[in-house]
Amino acid sequence: MILGASLLPVPYVIESPGPAIDVLGDYEDEKILTIDGGDEHPTYPTDGELMMTTVSVDGGPGYRVTAAEVLVAWFDGTRSVLPRELLYPEDQSAEESSLETSVQMSTSQQDAVAVALDELDIPYEDTVIVAGVETGAPADGVLEPGDRVLRINGESASDTAGFQALAAATPAGQDVEMTVEREGEEQTLQVPTEQADGKPRMGIVLGAGHDFPIDVGISVGDVGGPSAGTMFALSVYDELTPGALTGGKDIAGTGTIDAEGAVGAIGGIRQKMVGARDAGADYFLAPAENCDEVTGHVPDGLAVVKVSTFEEARHAVETIGSTGSTDDLPTCSS
């Protein structure tokens, strides 16, 4: 009876250290960051590592953990056990969760590039893009994440809300005519809809995007979520400027980033610090908003610097790169 009870699913999730991935390097045999700025915006060789950090989460939609798994994790100092409701809505499906994290990743990449270009005074235009497409939804196989939305049913709009209103005006069950730009080419597509609460549903998420004067690709496999934004921005900035921003050092970090360059809090920072240290990082950039979770949980041999803006993150990396020291940089205990 006790054995049977230990195998029952329980409403908790387990966070474990995930891999730390060098954004300047390769992942799953593919270069993570590719930039083509032509002659006007050349890229430069760099050195060292700028690692994004990840968390492995068990117990999300589509997979429940057992009481036995929770008990083992509870006594493992590198893992955390949290009520499932803190991370996921009760009725969220695996497909909905996947779409949400995919949209968050897409948005973080767009904002990261925008922040790096702002720092370099390189202008760009704001646009509306398809931020995500739900697997199996009517739009799946028709629209693609990253498509730039130009017109819906022949009409244009200036922002995401405007395009959403144009799509919502289509009777449920009828196709929505969407004109998009994909890989530099304009395409007009007929997107099927289905009825959901009396409204047409394509199964897409529209979001704010940017039309950059350079081509930037960021490929991290099936890793999702917004927490790598700061490390993406630093990596783009590094490759667009002469010399190695890191000075050859191995620096890990985490933190969301918005289009204004603000670094925001993330989940699982204790696990991310462990993953960074396991990957050989000596330095770690942590969002200032996460300092209450950092203090008292820093792995031996890891120097943690708190940052709240991209400029602070860039300054921290430059200082570490040039001096190898964090003595003059802010920490969560200072």
mmCIF file of C-alpha atoms in Angstrom:
data_model
loop_
_atom_site.group_PDB
_atom_site.id
_atom_site.type_symbol
_atom_site.label_atom_id
_atom_site.label_comp_id
_atom_site.label_asym_id
_atom_site.label_seq_id
_atom_site.Cartn_x
_atom_site.Cartn_y
_atom_site.Cartn_z
ATOM 1 C CA MET A 1 0.000 0.000 0.000
ATOM 2 C CA ILE A 2 2.825 2.398 0.873
ATOM 3 C CA LEU A 3 4.620 1.544 -2.374
ATOM 4 C CA GLY A 4 1.458 2.154 -4.379
ATOM 5 C CA ALA A 5 0.883 5.531 -2.751
ATOM 6 C CA SER A 6 4.434 6.619 -3.522
ATOM 7 C CA LEU A 7 3.768 6.098 -7.227
ATOM 8 C CA LEU A 8 0.667 8.294 -7.315
ATOM 9 C CA PRO A 9 0.984 11.620 -9.169
ATOM 10 C CA VAL A 10 1.122 14.676 -6.918
ATOM 11 C CA PRO A 11 0.521 18.402 -7.679
ATOM 12 C CA TYR A 12 4.137 19.503 -7.508
ATOM 13 C CA VAL A 13 6.925 20.332 -9.934
ATOM 14 C CA ILE A 14 10.624 19.602 -9.537
ATOM 15 C CA GLU A 15 13.228 22.079 -10.754
ATOM 16 C CA SER A 16 16.692 20.672 -11.470
ATOM 17 C CA PRO A 17 19.857 22.236 -12.922
ATOM 18 C CA GLY A 18 19.782 22.240 -16.715
ATOM 19 C CA PRO A 19 22.639 22.715 -19.167
ATOM 20 C CA ALA A 20 24.537 25.992 -19.421
ATOM 21 C CA ILE A 21 24.851 26.834 -23.109
ATOM 22 C CA ASP A 22 27.456 29.152 -24.620
ATOM 23 C CA VAL A 23 25.488 31.511 -26.880
ATOM 24 C CA LEU A 24 28.702 32.286 -28.768
ATOM 25 C CA GLY A 25 29.170 28.595 -29.540
ATOM 26 C CA ASP A 26 27.203 25.607 -30.841
ATOM 27 C CA TYR A 27 24.246 23.664 -29.483
ATOM 28 C CA GLU A 28 23.136 20.303 -30.858
ATOM 29 C CA ASP A 29 25.729 20.628 -33.657
ATOM 30 C CA GLU A 30 24.340 23.977 -34.802
ATOM 31 C CA LYS A 31 25.766 27.455 -34.305
ATOM 32 C CA ILE A 32 23.507 29.274 -31.870
ATOM 33 C CA LEU A 33 24.029 32.875 -32.949
ATOM 34 C CA THR A 34 24.353 33.874 -36.592
ATOM 35 C CA ILE A 35 24.572 37.498 -37.704
ATOM 36 C CA ASP A 36 24.751 38.875 -41.225
ATOM 37 C CA GLY A 37 25.085 42.636 -41.207
ATOM 38 C CA GLY A 38 26.709 42.981 -44.609
ATOM 39 C CA ASP A 39 29.455 45.520 -45.164
ATOM 40 C CA GLU A 40 27.674 48.192 -43.130
ATOM 41 C CA HIS A 41 27.456 46.185 -39.901
ATOM 42 C CA PRO A 42 30.278 43.612 -39.877
ATOM 43 C CA THR A 43 30.782 41.016 -37.166
ATOM 44 C CA TYR A 44 34.048 40.388 -35.344
ATOM 45 C CA PRO A 45 35.807 37.325 -33.903
ATOM 46 C CA THR A 46 35.362 36.886 -30.181
ATOM 47 C CA ASP A 47 36.614 34.660 -27.383
ATOM 48 C CA GLY A 48 35.464 33.321 -24.031
ATOM 49 C CA GLU A 49 31.926 32.199 -23.297
ATOM 50 C CA LEU A 50 28.613 33.906 -22.589
ATOM 51 C CA MET A 51 26.450 31.115 -21.198
ATOM 52 C CA MET A 52 22.687 31.125 -20.979
ATOM 53 C CA THR A 53 21.499 28.915 -18.135
ATOM 54 C CA THR A 54 18.502 26.614 -18.021
ATOM 55 C CA VAL A 55 16.310 24.684 -15.619
ATOM 56 C CA SER A 56 14.859 21.234 -16.160
ATOM 57 C CA VAL A 57 11.255 21.127 -14.919
ATOM 58 C CA ASP A 58 9.424 17.867 -14.199
ATOM 59 C CA GLY A 59 5.730 17.851 -13.394
ATOM 60 C CA GLY A 60 4.447 20.313 -15.980
ATOM 61 C CA PRO A 61 1.409 19.862 -18.249
ATOM 62 C CA GLY A 62 1.290 16.373 -19.689
ATOM 63 C CA TYR A 63 3.629 14.871 -17.110
ATOM 64 C CA ARG A 64 2.953 14.538 -13.389
ATOM 65 C CA VAL A 65 5.626 13.571 -10.890
ATOM 66 C CA THR A 66 5.080 10.946 -8.220
ATOM 67 C CA ALA A 67 5.289 11.289 -4.464
ATOM 68 C CA ALA A 68 8.472 9.201 -4.512
ATOM 69 C CA GLU A 69 10.128 11.547 -7.017
ATOM 70 C CA VAL A 70 9.155 14.569 -4.928
ATOM 71 C CA LEU A 71 10.557 12.966 -1.778
ATOM 72 C CA VAL A 72 13.913 12.268 -3.436
ATOM 73 C CA ALA A 73 14.095 15.809 -4.838
ATOM 74 C CA TRP A 74 13.173 17.310 -1.475
ATOM 75 C CA PHE A 75 16.416 16.049 0.053
ATOM 76 C CA ASP A 76 18.569 17.031 -2.938
ATOM 77 C CA GLY A 77 20.171 20.407 -2.295
ATOM 78 C CA THR A 78 20.482 21.171 -6.009
ATOM 79 C CA ARG A 79 16.760 20.794 -6.737
ATOM 80 C CA SER A 80 13.595 22.581 -5.650
ATOM 81 C CA VAL A 81 10.051 21.311 -5.140
ATOM 82 C CA LEU A 82 7.253 23.802 -5.796
ATOM 83 C CA PRO A 83 3.452 23.623 -5.896
ATOM 84 C CA ARG A 84 2.472 23.096 -9.520
ATOM 85 C CA GLU A 85 0.008 26.001 -9.412
ATOM 86 C CA LEU A 86 2.876 28.471 -8.948
ATOM 87 C CA LEU A 87 4.168 27.737 -12.454
ATOM 88 C CA TYR A 88 1.201 26.492 -14.467
ATOM 89 C CA PRO A 89 -2.517 27.307 -14.671
ATOM 90 C CA GLU A 90 -4.592 24.355 -13.524
ATOM 91 C CA ASP A 91 -6.171 23.629 -16.913
ATOM 92 C CA GLN A 92 -3.162 24.423 -19.143
ATOM 93 C CA SER A 93 -2.431 21.704 -21.700
ATOM 94 C CA ALA A 94 1.005 20.588 -22.822
ATOM 95 C CA GLU A 95 0.388 22.252 -26.197
ATOM 96 C CA GLU A 96 -0.605 25.540 -24.568
ATOM 97 C CA SER A 97 2.432 25.447 -22.294
ATOM 98 C CA SER A 98 4.732 24.760 -25.243
ATOM 99 C CA LEU A 99 3.224 27.656 -27.198
ATOM 100 C CA GLU A 100 3.614 30.004 -24.239
ATOM 101 C CA THR A 101 7.301 29.224 -23.718
ATOM 102 C CA SER A 102 7.937 29.390 -27.468
ATOM 103 C CA VAL A 103 6.391 32.863 -27.632
ATOM 104 C CA GLN A 104 8.417 33.960 -24.622
ATOM 105 C CA MET A 105 11.621 32.759 -26.290
ATOM 106 C CA SER A 106 10.768 34.484 -29.577
ATOM 107 C CA THR A 107 9.955 37.753 -27.819
ATOM 108 C CA SER A 108 13.115 37.621 -25.719
ATOM 109 C CA GLN A 109 15.230 37.178 -28.839
ATOM 110 C CA GLN A 110 13.561 40.096 -30.609
ATOM 111 C CA ASP A 111 13.990 42.381 -27.610
ATOM 112 C CA ALA A 112 17.580 41.244 -27.065
ATOM 113 C CA VAL A 113 18.583 42.187 -30.601
ATOM 114 C CA ALA A 114 16.753 45.514 -30.277
ATOM 115 C CA VAL A 115 18.594 46.342 -27.048
ATOM 116 C CA ALA A 116 21.986 45.489 -28.553
ATOM 117 C CA LEU A 117 21.296 47.635 -31.623
ATOM 118 C CA ASP A 118 20.069 50.513 -29.449
ATOM 119 C CA GLU A 119 23.362 50.371 -27.565
ATOM 120 C CA LEU A 120 25.186 50.612 -30.900
ATOM 121 C CA ASP A 121 22.905 53.378 -32.260
ATOM 122 C CA ILE A 122 21.772 51.166 -35.143
ATOM 123 C CA PRO A 123 18.189 52.125 -36.120
ATOM 124 C CA TYR A 124 15.379 49.660 -36.874
ATOM 125 C CA GLU A 125 11.591 49.653 -37.315
ATOM 126 C CA ASP A 126 8.942 48.280 -34.946
ATOM 127 C CA THR A 127 6.595 45.707 -36.491
ATOM 128 C CA VAL A 128 4.026 43.042 -35.598
ATOM 129 C CA ILE A 129 5.005 39.400 -35.992
ATOM 130 C CA VAL A 130 3.574 35.936 -35.544
ATOM 131 C CA ALA A 131 5.217 35.166 -32.213
ATOM 132 C CA GLY A 132 3.965 31.593 -31.965
ATOM 133 C CA VAL A 133 1.835 28.936 -33.661
ATOM 134 C CA GLU A 134 0.113 26.238 -31.613
ATOM 135 C CA THR A 135 0.859 22.697 -32.736
ATOM 136 C CA GLY A 136 -2.211 21.149 -34.368
ATOM 137 C CA ALA A 137 -4.089 24.463 -34.548
ATOM 138 C CA PRO A 138 -5.718 25.669 -37.801
ATOM 139 C CA ALA A 139 -2.739 27.932 -38.573
ATOM 140 C CA ASP A 140 -0.189 25.159 -38.039
ATOM 141 C CA GLY A 141 1.608 24.535 -41.319
ATOM 142 C CA VAL A 142 0.378 27.813 -42.808
ATOM 143 C CA LEU A 143 1.952 30.510 -40.653
ATOM 144 C CA GLU A 144 5.391 30.352 -39.069
ATOM 145 C CA PRO A 145 6.852 32.045 -35.994
ATOM 146 C CA GLY A 146 8.670 35.159 -37.121
ATOM 147 C CA ASP A 147 6.340 35.953 -40.017
ATOM 148 C CA ARG A 148 5.989 39.735 -40.228
ATOM 149 C CA VAL A 149 2.313 40.687 -40.446
ATOM 150 C CA LEU A 150 1.597 43.240 -43.171
ATOM 151 C CA ARG A 151 -2.167 43.009 -43.725
ATOM 152 C CA ILE A 152 -5.165 41.028 -42.492
ATOM 153 C CA ASN A 153 -8.110 40.727 -44.864
ATOM 154 C CA GLY A 154 -6.504 43.428 -46.979
ATOM 155 C CA GLU A 155 -6.210 45.972 -44.164
ATOM 156 C CA SER A 156 -3.167 47.149 -42.254
ATOM 157 C CA ALA A 157 -2.788 48.185 -38.616
ATOM 158 C CA SER A 158 -0.166 49.980 -36.577
ATOM 159 C CA ASP A 159 0.089 47.596 -33.635
ATOM 160 C CA THR A 160 -0.703 44.130 -32.309
ATOM 161 C CA ALA A 161 -4.123 45.102 -30.950
ATOM 162 C CA GLY A 162 -5.136 46.521 -34.318
ATOM 163 C CA PHE A 163 -4.260 43.329 -36.181
ATOM 164 C CA GLN A 164 -5.996 41.224 -33.533
ATOM 165 C CA ALA A 165 -9.172 43.261 -34.048
ATOM 166 C CA LEU A 166 -9.008 42.734 -37.812
ATOM 167 C CA ALA A 167 -8.657 38.977 -37.354
ATOM 168 C CA ALA A 168 -11.483 38.853 -34.793
ATOM 169 C CA ALA A 169 -13.856 40.462 -37.304
ATOM 170 C CA THR A 170 -13.692 37.338 -39.484
ATOM 171 C CA PRO A 171 -16.675 34.991 -38.978
ATOM 172 C CA ALA A 172 -15.647 31.799 -37.190
ATOM 173 C CA GLY A 173 -15.013 28.987 -39.640
ATOM 174 C CA GLN A 174 -14.008 31.284 -42.485
ATOM 175 C CA ASP A 175 -10.431 31.741 -43.627
ATOM 176 C CA VAL A 176 -8.477 34.799 -42.577
ATOM 177 C CA GLU A 177 -6.455 36.299 -45.407
ATOM 178 C CA MET A 178 -3.060 37.215 -44.001
ATOM 179 C CA THR A 179 -0.317 38.932 -45.940
ATOM 180 C CA VAL A 180 3.042 38.350 -44.312
ATOM 181 C CA GLU A 181 6.695 38.829 -45.062
ATOM 182 C CA ARG A 182 8.776 35.677 -44.673
ATOM 183 C CA GLU A 183 12.506 35.599 -45.383
ATOM 184 C CA GLY A 184 12.224 38.845 -47.325
ATOM 185 C CA GLU A 185 9.330 37.723 -49.532
ATOM 186 C CA GLU A 186 5.710 38.878 -49.306
ATOM 187 C CA GLN A 187 3.119 36.104 -49.204
ATOM 188 C CA THR A 188 -0.675 36.187 -49.004
ATOM 189 C CA LEU A 189 -1.991 33.145 -47.155
ATOM 190 C CA GLN A 190 -5.441 31.770 -46.403
ATOM 191 C CA VAL A 191 -5.472 30.794 -42.740
ATOM 192 C CA PRO A 192 -8.269 28.467 -41.564
ATOM 193 C CA THR A 193 -10.149 29.224 -38.362
ATOM 194 C CA GLU A 194 -12.244 27.290 -35.896
ATOM 195 C CA GLN A 195 -14.860 28.493 -33.462
ATOM 196 C CA ALA A 196 -13.819 29.089 -29.866
ATOM 197 C CA ASP A 197 -16.287 30.777 -27.528
ATOM 198 C CA GLY A 198 -18.090 32.189 -30.535
ATOM 199 C CA LYS A 199 -14.951 33.764 -31.969
ATOM 200 C CA PRO A 200 -12.617 32.740 -34.795
ATOM 201 C CA ARG A 201 -9.483 30.992 -33.620
ATOM 202 C CA MET A 202 -6.359 30.417 -35.714
ATOM 203 C CA GLY A 203 -4.141 29.195 -32.879
ATOM 204 C CA ILE A 204 -1.498 31.898 -33.152
ATOM 205 C CA VAL A 205 -0.043 34.577 -30.941
ATOM 206 C CA LEU A 206 0.774 37.983 -32.399
ATOM 207 C CA GLY A 207 3.449 40.073 -30.754
ATOM 208 C CA ALA A 208 5.626 43.126 -31.079
ATOM 209 C CA GLY A 209 8.595 42.576 -33.352
ATOM 210 C CA HIS A 210 11.260 44.580 -35.094
ATOM 211 C CA ASP A 211 12.509 44.950 -38.649
ATOM 212 C CA PHE A 212 16.272 44.958 -38.226
ATOM 213 C CA PRO A 213 18.838 46.131 -40.797
ATOM 214 C CA ILE A 214 20.808 42.954 -40.047
ATOM 215 C CA ASP A 215 19.820 39.295 -40.158
ATOM 216 C CA VAL A 216 20.083 37.652 -36.745
ATOM 217 C CA GLY A 217 19.344 34.004 -36.061
ATOM 218 C CA ILE A 218 19.306 32.421 -32.598
ATOM 219 C CA SER A 219 18.837 28.657 -32.436
ATOM 220 C CA VAL A 220 18.639 26.828 -29.103
ATOM 221 C CA GLY A 221 16.619 23.758 -30.017
ATOM 222 C CA ASP A 222 13.531 23.194 -27.896
ATOM 223 C CA VAL A 223 14.648 25.464 -25.044
ATOM 224 C CA GLY A 224 11.849 27.919 -24.273
ATOM 225 C CA GLY A 225 11.018 30.798 -21.978
ATOM 226 C CA PRO A 226 12.262 34.386 -21.663
ATOM 227 C CA SER A 227 15.133 34.053 -19.195
ATOM 228 C CA ALA A 228 18.033 34.069 -21.685
ATOM 229 C CA GLY A 229 17.247 37.556 -22.982
ATOM 230 C CA THR A 230 20.114 39.301 -21.216
ATOM 231 C CA MET A 231 22.705 36.779 -22.403
ATOM 232 C CA PHE A 232 21.340 36.976 -25.961
ATOM 233 C CA ALA A 233 21.692 40.776 -25.936
ATOM 234 C CA LEU A 234 25.262 40.595 -24.632
ATOM 235 C CA SER A 235 26.200 38.028 -27.271
ATOM 236 C CA VAL A 236 24.764 40.066 -30.154
ATOM 237 C CA TYR A 237 26.551 43.168 -28.869
ATOM 238 C CA ASP A 238 29.801 41.208 -28.514
ATOM 239 C CA GLU A 239 29.776 39.935 -32.096
ATOM 240 C CA LEU A 240 28.998 43.387 -33.503
ATOM 241 C CA THR A 241 31.896 45.078 -31.694
ATOM 242 C CA PRO A 242 35.664 44.586 -32.100
ATOM 243 C CA GLY A 243 37.438 42.438 -29.537
ATOM 244 C CA ALA A 244 36.135 39.933 -27.013
ATOM 245 C CA LEU A 245 33.696 41.476 -24.541
ATOM 246 C CA THR A 246 34.527 38.720 -22.047
ATOM 247 C CA GLY A 247 38.292 39.089 -22.365
ATOM 248 C CA GLY A 248 38.358 35.317 -22.831
ATOM 249 C CA LYS A 249 36.575 34.606 -19.533
ATOM 250 C CA ASP A 250 33.712 32.124 -19.095
ATOM 251 C CA ILE A 251 30.701 34.090 -17.866
ATOM 252 C CA ALA A 252 27.212 32.706 -17.301
ATOM 253 C CA GLY A 253 24.023 34.492 -16.420
ATOM 254 C CA THR A 254 20.295 34.821 -16.660
ATOM 255 C CA GLY A 255 17.568 37.438 -16.736
ATOM 256 C CA THR A 256 14.726 38.533 -18.950
ATOM 257 C CA ILE A 257 15.188 41.694 -20.952
ATOM 258 C CA ASP A 258 12.632 44.104 -22.348
ATOM 259 C CA ALA A 259 12.928 46.457 -25.294
ATOM 260 C CA GLU A 260 14.082 49.261 -22.978
ATOM 261 C CA GLY A 261 16.968 47.175 -21.636
ATOM 262 C CA ALA A 262 15.578 46.386 -18.180
ATOM 263 C CA VAL A 263 16.734 43.044 -16.754
ATOM 264 C CA GLY A 264 13.951 41.147 -15.004
ATOM 265 C CA ALA A 265 13.568 38.302 -12.528
ATOM 266 C CA ILE A 266 13.462 34.658 -13.562
ATOM 267 C CA GLY A 267 12.618 31.316 -11.966
ATOM 268 C CA GLY A 268 14.979 28.589 -10.827
ATOM 269 C CA ILE A 269 18.002 30.787 -10.231
ATOM 270 C CA ARG A 270 19.501 28.429 -7.647
ATOM 271 C CA GLN A 271 19.482 25.611 -10.184
ATOM 272 C CA LYS A 272 20.911 27.914 -12.847
ATOM 273 C CA MET A 273 23.846 28.858 -10.644
ATOM 274 C CA VAL A 274 24.579 25.170 -10.037
ATOM 275 C CA GLY A 275 24.368 24.444 -13.765
ATOM 276 C CA ALA A 276 26.693 27.352 -14.532
ATOM 277 C CA ARG A 277 29.311 26.193 -12.051
ATOM 278 C CA ASP A 278 29.076 22.607 -13.303
ATOM 279 C CA ALA A 279 29.731 23.929 -16.833
ATOM 280 C CA GLY A 280 32.913 25.667 -15.699
ATOM 281 C CA ALA A 281 31.707 29.252 -15.338
ATOM 282 C CA ASP A 282 33.579 31.379 -12.818
ATOM 283 C CA TYR A 283 31.226 34.362 -12.986
ATOM 284 C CA PHE A 284 27.451 34.718 -13.004
ATOM 285 C CA LEU A 285 25.146 37.648 -13.807
ATOM 286 C CA ALA A 286 21.969 37.574 -11.704
ATOM 287 C CA PRO A 287 18.938 39.871 -11.928
ATOM 288 C CA ALA A 288 18.864 42.212 -8.945
ATOM 289 C CA GLU A 289 15.228 41.196 -8.398
ATOM 290 C CA ASN A 290 16.384 37.625 -7.681
ATOM 291 C CA CYS A 291 18.890 38.573 -4.981
ATOM 292 C CA ASP A 292 16.741 37.202 -2.162
ATOM 293 C CA GLU A 293 17.053 33.740 -3.752
ATOM 294 C CA VAL A 294 20.757 34.128 -4.524
ATOM 295 C CA THR A 295 22.020 35.072 -1.069
ATOM 296 C CA GLY A 296 23.169 32.013 0.840
ATOM 297 C CA HIS A 297 22.909 29.685 -2.157
ATOM 298 C CA VAL A 298 25.910 30.592 -4.325
ATOM 299 C CA PRO A 299 27.990 27.522 -5.273
ATOM 300 C CA ASP A 300 31.625 27.517 -4.192
ATOM 301 C CA GLY A 301 33.905 29.120 -6.756
ATOM 302 C CA LEU A 302 31.187 31.172 -8.459
ATOM 303 C CA ALA A 303 31.277 34.981 -8.254
ATOM 304 C CA VAL A 304 27.805 36.494 -8.673
ATOM 305 C CA VAL A 305 27.182 40.051 -9.877
ATOM 306 C CA LYS A 306 23.737 41.629 -9.681
ATOM 307 C CA VAL A 307 22.431 43.604 -12.662
ATOM 308 C CA SER A 308 19.210 45.453 -13.379
ATOM 309 C CA THR A 309 19.858 46.882 -16.862
ATOM 310 C CA PHE A 310 21.676 45.878 -20.019
ATOM 311 C CA GLU A 311 24.199 48.659 -19.469
ATOM 312 C CA GLU A 312 25.015 47.250 -16.032
ATOM 313 C CA ALA A 313 25.360 43.754 -17.500
ATOM 314 C CA ARG A 314 27.640 44.984 -20.280
ATOM 315 C CA HIS A 315 29.760 46.945 -17.793
ATOM 316 C CA ALA A 316 30.042 43.872 -15.567
ATOM 317 C CA VAL A 317 31.218 41.658 -18.429
ATOM 318 C CA GLU A 318 33.697 44.283 -19.630
ATOM 319 C CA THR A 319 35.074 44.707 -16.100
ATOM 320 C CA ILE A 320 35.431 40.966 -15.574
ATOM 321 C CA GLY A 321 37.017 40.639 -18.998
ATOM 322 C CA SER A 322 39.599 43.338 -18.389
ATOM 323 C CA THR A 323 40.401 42.718 -14.712
ATOM 324 C CA GLY A 324 39.256 39.184 -13.902
ATOM 325 C CA SER A 325 37.773 40.614 -10.706
ATOM 326 C CA THR A 326 34.305 41.424 -9.371
ATOM 327 C CA ASP A 327 35.579 43.442 -6.402
ATOM 328 C CA ASP A 328 34.252 46.734 -7.768
ATOM 329 C CA LEU A 329 30.957 45.312 -9.047
ATOM 330 C CA PRO A 330 27.653 45.143 -7.124
ATOM 331 C CA THR A 331 26.652 41.847 -5.537
ATOM 332 C CA CYS A 332 23.493 40.629 -3.853
ATOM 333 C CA SER A 333 25.093 41.248 -0.469
ATOM 334 C CA SER A 334 26.185 44.808 -1.225
#
